[in-house]
mmCIF file of C-alpha atoms in Angstrom:
data_model
loop_
_atom_site.group_PDB
_atom_site.id
_atom_site.type_symbol
_atom_site.label_atom_id
_atom_site.label_comp_id
_atom_site.label_asym_id
_atom_site.label_seq_id
_atom_site.Cartn_x
_atom_site.Cartn_y
_atom_site.Cartn_z
ATOM 1 C CA UNK A 1 44.232 37.536 -49.522
ATOM 2 C CA UNK A 2 41.782 35.268 -47.657
ATOM 3 C CA UNK A 3 40.490 37.490 -44.870
ATOM 4 C CA UNK A 4 38.503 36.739 -41.683
ATOM 5 C CA UNK A 5 36.309 39.690 -40.983
ATOM 6 C CA UNK A 6 34.732 39.546 -37.402
ATOM 7 C CA UNK A 7 31.678 41.634 -36.942
ATOM 8 C CA UNK A 8 31.243 41.892 -40.605
ATOM 9 C CA UNK A 9 27.511 42.081 -40.398
ATOM 10 C CA UNK A 10 27.491 45.269 -38.305
ATOM 11 C CA UNK A 11 27.476 48.871 -39.131
ATOM 12 C CA UNK A 12 31.293 49.451 -40.045
ATOM 13 C CA UNK A 13 31.776 45.733 -40.831
ATOM 14 C CA UNK A 14 29.470 45.935 -43.883
ATOM 15 C CA UNK A 15 31.460 48.814 -45.368
ATOM 16 C CA UNK A 16 34.677 47.224 -44.618
ATOM 17 C CA UNK A 17 33.430 43.939 -46.201
ATOM 18 C CA UNK A 18 32.376 46.087 -49.421
ATOM 19 C CA UNK A 19 35.985 47.621 -49.444
ATOM 20 C CA UNK A 20 37.591 44.230 -49.221
ATOM 21 C CA UNK A 21 35.495 42.678 -51.968
ATOM 22 C CA UNK A 22 36.090 45.677 -54.125
ATOM 23 C CA UNK A 23 39.876 45.112 -53.802
ATOM 24 C CA UNK A 24 39.562 41.535 -54.786
ATOM 25 C CA UNK A 25 39.940 39.755 -51.478
ATOM 26 C CA UNK A 26 38.038 36.583 -50.473
ATOM 27 C CA UNK A 27 36.255 37.205 -47.256
ATOM 28 C CA UNK A 28 34.787 34.943 -44.448
ATOM 29 C CA UNK A 29 32.524 36.900 -41.886
ATOM 30 C CA UNK A 30 32.218 35.688 -38.286
ATOM 31 C CA UNK A 31 29.406 37.425 -36.515
ATOM 32 C CA UNK A 32 27.331 36.462 -33.729
ATOM 33 C CA UNK A 33 24.261 38.797 -34.809
ATOM 34 C CA UNK A 34 23.929 39.781 -31.161
ATOM 35 C CA UNK A 35 20.302 41.102 -30.484
ATOM 36 C CA UNK A 36 21.277 44.528 -29.031
ATOM 37 C CA UNK A 37 22.886 45.218 -32.562
ATOM 38 C CA UNK A 38 20.799 43.019 -34.920
ATOM 39 C CA UNK A 39 17.112 43.133 -34.265
ATOM 40 C CA UNK A 40 15.852 39.687 -33.661
ATOM 41 C CA UNK A 41 19.382 38.194 -34.212
ATOM 42 C CA UNK A 42 18.949 38.660 -37.856
ATOM 43 C CA UNK A 43 20.840 40.509 -40.505
ATOM 44 C CA UNK A 44 20.489 41.230 -44.278
ATOM 45 C CA UNK A 45 22.485 38.984 -46.520
ATOM 46 C CA UNK A 46 26.117 39.435 -47.094
ATOM 47 C CA UNK A 47 26.662 39.132 -50.835
ATOM 48 C CA UNK A 48 30.100 37.901 -51.897
ATOM 49 C CA UNK A 49 31.148 36.476 -48.416
ATOM 50 C CA UNK A 50 30.780 33.389 -46.366
ATOM 51 C CA UNK A 51 29.000 33.912 -43.121
ATOM 52 C CA UNK A 52 29.449 32.083 -39.925
ATOM 53 C CA UNK A 53 26.883 32.991 -37.297
ATOM 54 C CA UNK A 54 28.683 32.208 -34.021
ATOM 55 C CA UNK A 55 30.404 33.881 -31.035
ATOM 56 C CA UNK A 56 34.162 34.785 -31.315
ATOM 57 C CA UNK A 57 34.441 33.628 -27.719
ATOM 58 C CA UNK A 58 34.031 30.018 -28.842
ATOM 59 C CA UNK A 59 37.485 28.452 -29.437
ATOM 60 C CA UNK A 60 36.034 25.642 -31.729
ATOM 61 C CA UNK A 61 34.222 28.315 -33.763
ATOM 62 C CA UNK A 62 37.405 30.419 -34.055
ATOM 63 C CA UNK A 63 39.552 27.495 -35.083
ATOM 64 C CA UNK A 64 37.229 26.473 -37.942
ATOM 65 C CA UNK A 65 36.779 30.215 -39.043
ATOM 66 C CA UNK A 66 40.582 30.658 -39.343
ATOM 67 C CA UNK A 67 41.176 27.636 -41.686
ATOM 68 C CA UNK A 68 42.804 28.969 -44.890
ATOM 69 C CA UNK A 69 42.988 32.505 -43.580
ATOM 70 C CA UNK A 70 45.852 34.994 -44.288
ATOM 71 C CA UNK A 71 44.786 38.039 -42.305
ATOM 72 C CA UNK A 72 42.222 38.870 -39.702
ATOM 73 C CA UNK A 73 40.216 42.174 -39.432
ATOM 74 C CA UNK A 74 38.642 42.137 -35.768
ATOM 75 C CA UNK A 75 35.687 44.513 -35.651
ATOM 76 C CA UNK A 76 33.358 42.353 -33.387
ATOM 77 C CA UNK A 77 32.741 44.309 -30.251
ATOM 78 C CA UNK A 78 30.154 45.459 -27.901
ATOM 79 C CA UNK A 79 30.125 49.286 -28.477
ATOM 80 C CA UNK A 80 28.811 52.437 -26.702
ATOM 81 C CA UNK A 81 29.825 54.434 -23.678
ATOM 82 C CA UNK A 82 28.621 52.094 -21.031
ATOM 83 C CA UNK A 83 25.125 52.793 -19.866
ATOM 84 C CA UNK A 84 25.504 51.396 -16.317
ATOM 85 C CA UNK A 85 28.100 49.560 -14.079
ATOM 86 C CA UNK A 86 26.140 46.358 -14.669
ATOM 87 C CA UNK A 87 27.461 46.703 -18.267
ATOM 88 C CA UNK A 88 31.025 46.008 -17.051
ATOM 89 C CA UNK A 89 30.962 42.258 -17.381
ATOM 90 C CA UNK A 90 29.606 42.238 -20.798
ATOM 91 C CA UNK A 91 32.148 44.723 -22.116
ATOM 92 C CA UNK A 92 34.852 42.681 -20.423
ATOM 93 C CA UNK A 93 33.551 39.313 -21.930
ATOM 94 C CA UNK A 94 32.595 40.413 -25.317
ATOM 95 C CA UNK A 95 35.531 42.665 -26.232
ATOM 96 C CA UNK A 96 38.300 41.412 -24.090
ATOM 97 C CA UNK A 97 37.656 37.738 -23.793
ATOM 98 C CA UNK A 98 36.530 37.551 -27.471
ATOM 99 C CA UNK A 99 39.857 39.165 -28.630
ATOM 100 C CA UNK A 100 41.869 36.912 -26.409
ATOM 101 C CA UNK A 101 40.108 33.862 -27.769
ATOM 102 C CA UNK A 102 40.704 35.106 -31.359
ATOM 103 C CA UNK A 103 44.309 35.794 -30.853
ATOM 104 C CA UNK A 104 44.913 32.420 -29.269
ATOM 105 C CA UNK A 105 43.231 30.809 -32.218
ATOM 106 C CA UNK A 106 45.384 32.835 -34.574
ATOM 107 C CA UNK A 107 48.480 31.513 -32.691
ATOM 108 C CA UNK A 108 47.239 27.909 -33.000
ATOM 109 C CA UNK A 109 46.538 28.522 -36.854
ATOM 110 C CA UNK A 110 49.730 30.449 -37.558
ATOM 111 C CA UNK A 111 47.850 33.479 -38.807
ATOM 112 C CA UNK A 112 50.268 36.462 -38.379
ATOM 113 C CA UNK A 113 48.288 39.492 -39.521
ATOM 114 C CA UNK A 114 45.809 41.301 -37.394
ATOM 115 C CA UNK A 115 43.993 44.590 -38.002
ATOM 116 C CA UNK A 116 41.999 45.664 -34.902
ATOM 117 C CA UNK A 117 39.123 48.125 -34.731
ATOM 118 C CA UNK A 118 40.109 50.425 -31.767
ATOM 119 C CA UNK A 119 38.647 53.702 -30.723
ATOM 120 C CA UNK A 120 39.601 57.290 -29.919
ATOM 121 C CA UNK A 121 37.958 56.749 -26.426
ATOM 122 C CA UNK A 122 41.411 55.156 -25.598
ATOM 123 C CA UNK A 123 42.747 58.781 -25.094
ATOM 124 C CA UNK A 124 40.095 59.831 -22.405
ATOM 125 C CA UNK A 125 40.292 63.663 -22.430
ATOM 126 C CA UNK A 126 43.345 63.581 -24.688
ATOM 127 C CA UNK A 127 45.571 66.755 -24.485
ATOM 128 C CA UNK A 128 44.762 70.324 -23.614
ATOM 129 C CA UNK A 129 47.084 73.285 -24.046
ATOM 130 C CA UNK A 130 47.573 75.622 -21.004
ATOM 131 C CA UNK A 131 48.917 79.145 -21.600
ATOM 132 C CA UNK A 132 51.379 78.672 -18.742
ATOM 133 C CA UNK A 133 52.065 74.848 -18.575
ATOM 134 C CA UNK A 134 51.890 74.022 -22.222
ATOM 135 C CA UNK A 135 50.474 70.634 -23.260
ATOM 136 C CA UNK A 136 48.839 68.759 -20.254
ATOM 137 C CA UNK A 137 46.499 66.061 -19.579
ATOM 138 C CA UNK A 138 43.204 67.239 -18.136
ATOM 139 C CA UNK A 139 42.375 65.707 -14.852
ATOM 140 C CA UNK A 140 39.227 63.616 -14.185
ATOM 141 C CA UNK A 141 35.794 65.414 -14.539
ATOM 142 C CA UNK A 142 34.250 66.372 -11.333
ATOM 143 C CA UNK A 143 30.547 66.013 -10.894
ATOM 144 C CA UNK A 144 30.033 68.968 -8.781
ATOM 145 C CA UNK A 145 31.554 71.196 -11.511
ATOM 146 C CA UNK A 146 29.368 69.606 -14.181
ATOM 147 C CA UNK A 147 26.304 70.140 -12.171
ATOM 148 C CA UNK A 148 27.055 73.835 -12.097
ATOM 149 C CA UNK A 149 27.702 74.040 -15.883
ATOM 150 C CA UNK A 150 31.548 74.143 -15.560
ATOM 151 C CA UNK A 151 32.266 71.827 -18.486
ATOM 152 C CA UNK A 152 35.630 72.806 -19.614
ATOM 153 C CA UNK A 153 38.439 70.839 -18.019
ATOM 154 C CA UNK A 154 40.840 73.029 -16.330
ATOM 155 C CA UNK A 155 44.725 72.723 -16.191
ATOM 156 C CA UNK A 156 45.533 70.408 -13.384
ATOM 157 C CA UNK A 157 48.433 72.496 -12.236
ATOM 158 C CA UNK A 158 46.968 76.222 -12.345
ATOM 159 C CA UNK A 159 43.207 75.709 -12.894
ATOM 160 C CA UNK A 160 43.186 77.994 -16.018
ATOM 161 C CA UNK A 161 41.037 76.978 -19.002
ATOM 162 C CA UNK A 162 42.631 74.619 -21.460
ATOM 163 C CA UNK A 163 42.667 74.973 -25.268
ATOM 164 C CA UNK A 164 41.732 71.739 -27.054
ATOM 165 C CA UNK A 165 44.512 70.188 -28.985
ATOM 166 C CA UNK A 166 44.891 67.440 -31.550
ATOM 167 C CA UNK A 167 45.840 64.026 -30.169
ATOM 168 C CA UNK A 168 48.329 61.938 -32.044
ATOM 169 C CA UNK A 169 49.035 58.168 -31.470
ATOM 170 C CA UNK A 170 51.838 58.817 -28.970
ATOM 171 C CA UNK A 171 49.619 60.369 -26.390
ATOM 172 C CA UNK A 172 49.328 57.818 -23.395
ATOM 173 C CA UNK A 173 45.996 55.993 -23.329
ATOM 174 C CA UNK A 174 43.630 57.041 -20.452
ATOM 175 C CA UNK A 175 40.322 55.163 -20.622
ATOM 176 C CA UNK A 176 37.415 56.661 -18.710
ATOM 177 C CA UNK A 177 34.532 54.431 -19.044
ATOM 178 C CA UNK A 178 33.749 50.780 -19.486
ATOM 179 C CA UNK A 179 33.983 50.705 -23.310
ATOM 180 C CA UNK A 180 37.054 52.623 -23.309
ATOM 181 C CA UNK A 181 38.721 50.222 -20.820
ATOM 182 C CA UNK A 182 37.710 47.193 -22.887
ATOM 183 C CA UNK A 183 39.187 48.771 -26.166
ATOM 184 C CA UNK A 184 42.567 49.573 -24.500
ATOM 185 C CA UNK A 185 42.769 46.000 -23.148
ATOM 186 C CA UNK A 186 42.047 44.707 -26.673
ATOM 187 C CA UNK A 187 45.043 46.682 -27.791
ATOM 188 C CA UNK A 188 47.363 45.257 -25.120
ATOM 189 C CA UNK A 189 46.204 41.694 -25.921
ATOM 190 C CA UNK A 190 46.906 42.253 -29.560
ATOM 191 C CA UNK A 191 50.540 43.839 -28.659
ATOM 192 C CA UNK A 192 51.155 40.782 -26.367
ATOM 193 C CA UNK A 193 50.264 38.368 -29.258
ATOM 194 C CA UNK A 194 52.324 40.298 -31.843
ATOM 195 C CA UNK A 195 55.493 40.126 -29.586
ATOM 196 C CA UNK A 196 55.237 36.433 -28.890
ATOM 197 C CA UNK A 197 54.237 35.251 -32.164
ATOM 198 C CA UNK A 198 56.105 37.644 -34.438
ATOM 199 C CA UNK A 199 52.818 38.693 -35.881
ATOM 200 C CA UNK A 200 51.839 42.252 -36.992
ATOM 201 C CA UNK A 201 48.910 44.265 -35.426
ATOM 202 C CA UNK A 202 47.609 47.409 -36.909
ATOM 203 C CA UNK A 203 45.379 49.294 -34.360
ATOM 204 C CA UNK A 204 42.725 51.542 -35.987
ATOM 205 C CA UNK A 205 41.690 54.224 -33.553
ATOM 206 C CA UNK A 206 38.425 55.289 -35.078
ATOM 207 C CA UNK A 207 37.034 58.718 -34.281
ATOM 208 C CA UNK A 208 33.235 59.419 -34.345
ATOM 209 C CA UNK A 209 32.019 57.299 -37.273
ATOM 210 C CA UNK A 210 28.750 58.074 -38.951
ATOM 211 C CA UNK A 211 27.029 57.093 -42.276
ATOM 212 C CA UNK A 212 24.577 54.724 -43.916
ATOM 213 C CA UNK A 213 23.656 51.687 -41.666
ATOM 214 C CA UNK A 214 24.264 53.416 -38.393
ATOM 215 C CA UNK A 215 22.546 51.628 -35.375
ATOM 216 C CA UNK A 216 19.501 53.601 -33.994
ATOM 217 C CA UNK A 217 17.035 53.564 -31.245
ATOM 218 C CA UNK A 218 19.450 52.020 -28.823
ATOM 219 C CA UNK A 219 21.293 53.376 -25.756
ATOM 220 C CA UNK A 220 24.575 52.292 -27.333
ATOM 221 C CA UNK A 221 24.134 54.188 -30.546
ATOM 222 C CA UNK A 222 26.418 57.059 -31.578
ATOM 223 C CA UNK A 223 25.459 60.671 -31.377
ATOM 224 C CA UNK A 224 24.944 61.029 -35.120
ATOM 225 C CA UNK A 225 22.475 58.079 -35.094
ATOM 226 C CA UNK A 226 20.716 59.481 -31.890
ATOM 227 C CA UNK A 227 20.229 62.906 -33.526
ATOM 228 C CA UNK A 228 18.894 61.485 -36.923
ATOM 229 C CA UNK A 229 16.477 59.073 -35.086
ATOM 230 C CA UNK A 230 14.888 62.071 -33.073
ATOM 231 C CA UNK A 231 14.727 64.335 -36.168
ATOM 232 C CA UNK A 232 12.999 61.691 -38.205
ATOM 233 C CA UNK A 233 10.425 61.385 -35.379
ATOM 234 C CA UNK A 234 9.787 65.164 -35.595
ATOM 235 C CA UNK A 235 11.711 65.769 -32.377
ATOM 236 C CA UNK A 236 14.392 68.246 -31.724
ATOM 237 C CA UNK A 237 18.016 66.766 -31.168
ATOM 238 C CA UNK A 238 18.815 67.038 -27.562
ATOM 239 C CA UNK A 239 22.552 68.090 -27.022
ATOM 240 C CA UNK A 240 24.386 67.496 -23.773
ATOM 241 C CA UNK A 241 26.422 70.146 -21.921
ATOM 242 C CA UNK A 242 26.613 73.418 -23.905
ATOM 243 C CA UNK A 243 26.901 71.814 -27.274
ATOM 244 C CA UNK A 244 30.592 72.876 -27.519
ATOM 245 C CA UNK A 245 32.169 69.375 -27.178
ATOM 246 C CA UNK A 246 34.680 68.960 -29.962
ATOM 247 C CA UNK A 247 34.866 65.752 -31.950
ATOM 248 C CA UNK A 248 36.216 64.462 -35.214
ATOM 249 C CA UNK A 249 33.339 63.073 -37.324
ATOM 250 C CA UNK A 250 34.413 60.589 -39.958
ATOM 251 C CA UNK A 251 32.277 58.931 -42.616
ATOM 252 C CA UNK A 252 32.224 55.199 -42.501
ATOM 253 C CA UNK A 253 33.331 54.702 -45.987
ATOM 254 C CA UNK A 254 36.493 56.595 -45.210
ATOM 255 C CA UNK A 255 36.920 54.348 -42.122
ATOM 256 C CA UNK A 256 36.432 51.261 -44.309
ATOM 257 C CA UNK A 257 39.157 52.379 -46.808
ATOM 258 C CA UNK A 258 41.553 53.247 -44.074
ATOM 259 C CA UNK A 259 41.013 49.796 -42.362
ATOM 260 C CA UNK A 260 41.635 47.798 -45.463
ATOM 261 C CA UNK A 261 44.578 49.819 -46.376
ATOM 262 C CA UNK A 262 46.123 49.007 -43.027
ATOM 263 C CA UNK A 263 45.192 45.328 -43.397
ATOM 264 C CA UNK A 264 46.955 45.219 -46.819
ATOM 265 C CA UNK A 265 50.183 47.345 -46.039
ATOM 266 C CA UNK A 266 51.003 46.805 -42.308
ATOM 267 C CA UNK A 267 53.039 43.543 -41.844
ATOM 268 C CA UNK A 268 55.488 44.336 -39.174
ATOM 269 C CA UNK A 269 55.120 44.924 -35.492
ATOM 270 C CA UNK A 270 52.389 46.979 -33.658
ATOM 271 C CA UNK A 271 51.316 50.362 -35.037
ATOM 272 C CA UNK A 272 48.356 52.478 -34.037
ATOM 273 C CA UNK A 273 46.587 54.719 -36.613
ATOM 274 C CA UNK A 274 44.171 57.558 -35.702
ATOM 275 C CA UNK A 275 41.331 57.561 -38.237
ATOM 276 C CA UNK A 276 39.632 60.909 -38.312
ATOM 277 C CA UNK A 277 38.534 63.625 -40.901
ATOM 278 C CA UNK A 278 41.138 66.008 -39.619
ATOM 279 C CA UNK A 279 38.427 68.709 -39.143
ATOM 280 C CA UNK A 280 37.147 69.263 -35.596
ATOM 281 C CA UNK A 281 33.591 70.068 -35.111
ATOM 282 C CA UNK A 282 31.244 70.531 -32.175
ATOM 283 C CA UNK A 283 28.581 68.196 -31.174
ATOM 284 C CA UNK A 284 26.256 71.181 -31.634
ATOM 285 C CA UNK A 285 27.530 71.757 -35.127
ATOM 286 C CA UNK A 286 26.537 68.114 -36.107
ATOM 287 C CA UNK A 287 23.022 68.519 -34.412
ATOM 288 C CA UNK A 288 22.495 71.800 -36.277
ATOM 289 C CA UNK A 289 23.716 70.335 -39.738
ATOM 290 C CA UNK A 290 21.438 67.411 -39.452
ATOM 291 C CA UNK A 291 18.337 69.483 -38.291
ATOM 292 C CA UNK A 292 18.901 71.685 -41.375
ATOM 293 C CA UNK A 293 19.423 68.769 -43.806
ATOM 294 C CA UNK A 294 16.217 67.112 -42.519
ATOM 295 C CA UNK A 295 14.349 70.381 -42.133
ATOM 296 C CA UNK A 296 13.475 69.420 -38.647
ATOM 297 C CA UNK A 297 13.445 71.459 -35.321
ATOM 298 C CA UNK A 298 16.481 73.094 -34.144
ATOM 299 C CA UNK A 299 18.586 71.426 -31.499
ATOM 300 C CA UNK A 300 17.969 71.965 -27.747
ATOM 301 C CA UNK A 301 20.924 72.258 -25.582
ATOM 302 C CA UNK A 302 20.028 70.573 -22.363
ATOM 303 C CA UNK A 303 22.964 71.265 -19.948
ATOM 304 C CA UNK A 304 22.824 67.591 -19.208
ATOM 305 C CA UNK A 305 25.949 65.511 -18.917
ATOM 306 C CA UNK A 306 27.429 62.016 -18.662
ATOM 307 C CA UNK A 307 30.261 61.590 -16.103
ATOM 308 C CA UNK A 308 32.057 58.934 -18.149
ATOM 309 C CA UNK A 309 32.023 61.185 -21.298
ATOM 310 C CA UNK A 310 34.772 63.395 -22.305
ATOM 311 C CA UNK A 311 34.734 67.044 -23.254
ATOM 312 C CA UNK A 312 37.046 67.284 -26.286
ATOM 313 C CA UNK A 313 38.907 64.521 -28.312
ATOM 314 C CA UNK A 314 39.955 65.287 -31.832
ATOM 315 C CA UNK A 315 42.449 63.376 -33.968
ATOM 316 C CA UNK A 316 45.711 63.986 -35.589
ATOM 317 C CA UNK A 317 45.543 61.453 -38.532
ATOM 318 C CA UNK A 318 48.708 62.519 -40.217
ATOM 319 C CA UNK A 319 50.525 59.200 -39.559
ATOM 320 C CA UNK A 320 47.938 57.349 -41.635
ATOM 321 C CA UNK A 321 48.057 59.958 -44.352
ATOM 322 C CA UNK A 322 51.849 60.001 -44.473
ATOM 323 C CA UNK A 323 52.679 56.444 -44.193
ATOM 324 C CA UNK A 324 49.859 54.912 -46.211
ATOM 325 C CA UNK A 325 48.608 57.739 -48.466
ATOM 326 C CA UNK A 326 45.071 57.587 -46.978
ATOM 327 C CA UNK A 327 42.861 60.595 -46.953
ATOM 328 C CA UNK A 328 39.301 61.064 -46.152
ATOM 329 C CA UNK A 329 37.026 61.653 -49.207
ATOM 330 C CA UNK A 330 33.502 62.453 -47.817
ATOM 331 C CA UNK A 331 33.098 66.024 -46.939
ATOM 332 C CA UNK A 332 30.955 66.695 -43.783
ATOM 333 C CA UNK A 333 28.192 68.558 -45.423
ATOM 334 C CA UNK A 334 27.867 65.957 -48.058
ATOM 335 C CA UNK A 335 27.729 63.192 -45.350
ATOM 336 C CA UNK A 336 25.002 65.070 -43.491
ATOM 337 C CA UNK A 337 22.837 65.309 -46.617
ATOM 338 C CA UNK A 338 23.367 61.645 -47.367
ATOM 339 C CA UNK A 339 22.090 60.783 -43.762
ATOM 340 C CA UNK A 340 19.004 63.045 -44.346
ATOM 341 C CA UNK A 341 18.263 61.199 -47.544
ATOM 342 C CA UNK A 342 18.282 57.707 -46.048
#
């Protein structure tokens, strides 16, 4: 296939590009090289692919980039939790306007296949299990409770502690920060486009991605990058809350393989796919594993918190495994040692 890969010069994008090329696809990359991701607005060369340096929000650029294209993998986005309310316009413009312009261009060009890089943040707090009320959606986090160190979200009906549960793709979305809201909007735009045009949209809900090429030293970096950057400076990784927040850490090469598999195989309608390792771990587990791999200071649990963050979110990725035969290949310990060696 001739594939347009937006955001292909970024962290995940470079691994997706390598996977596409390894499978024999011809790739055109569209990337704005935004300076909060690429220092100085520059990026290392992309061997084997054509690179267009431009913004996906520009219709003329999009029209030119889509010429001769069979399928689009849309990874270009502003990432991160959302540091301040002042970030809202940039998330809405970069992620939502950018996606809308791309989809409009695809409609003009007659390109019918879209694979969208979504995120597990769409689920908010996901689902918890109450011993009395069964599966329930935790209510919003209350800052007065967080200040007192009460981090576990209670059952909204009886107030009892909830057991974390795996989240499948049928759980309703519940975005709880600026980034999450923009990612959910992207999904809705893609679904609107698919219904009107008869196109297909594969929605990749990535869980916590780590691996070579992670962005560092930025407030928008992921937790693995933040911990690694601190340890390489000889500093202890600082872990929010009590360190027991559950996540699903998945290696970027596994993310890339899943993304390309969906691009190749999904050709009908709209379908969401969780992409996770299948093994929940705590943020404290990751901090400790990195500290040991890097022979650095042990993590410090701070008790701090971010109101827009979630306590537990872990994936059920069985749909991707069962329907497309994908499975993660990089074990957690191996991934941690790989990070330490970079």
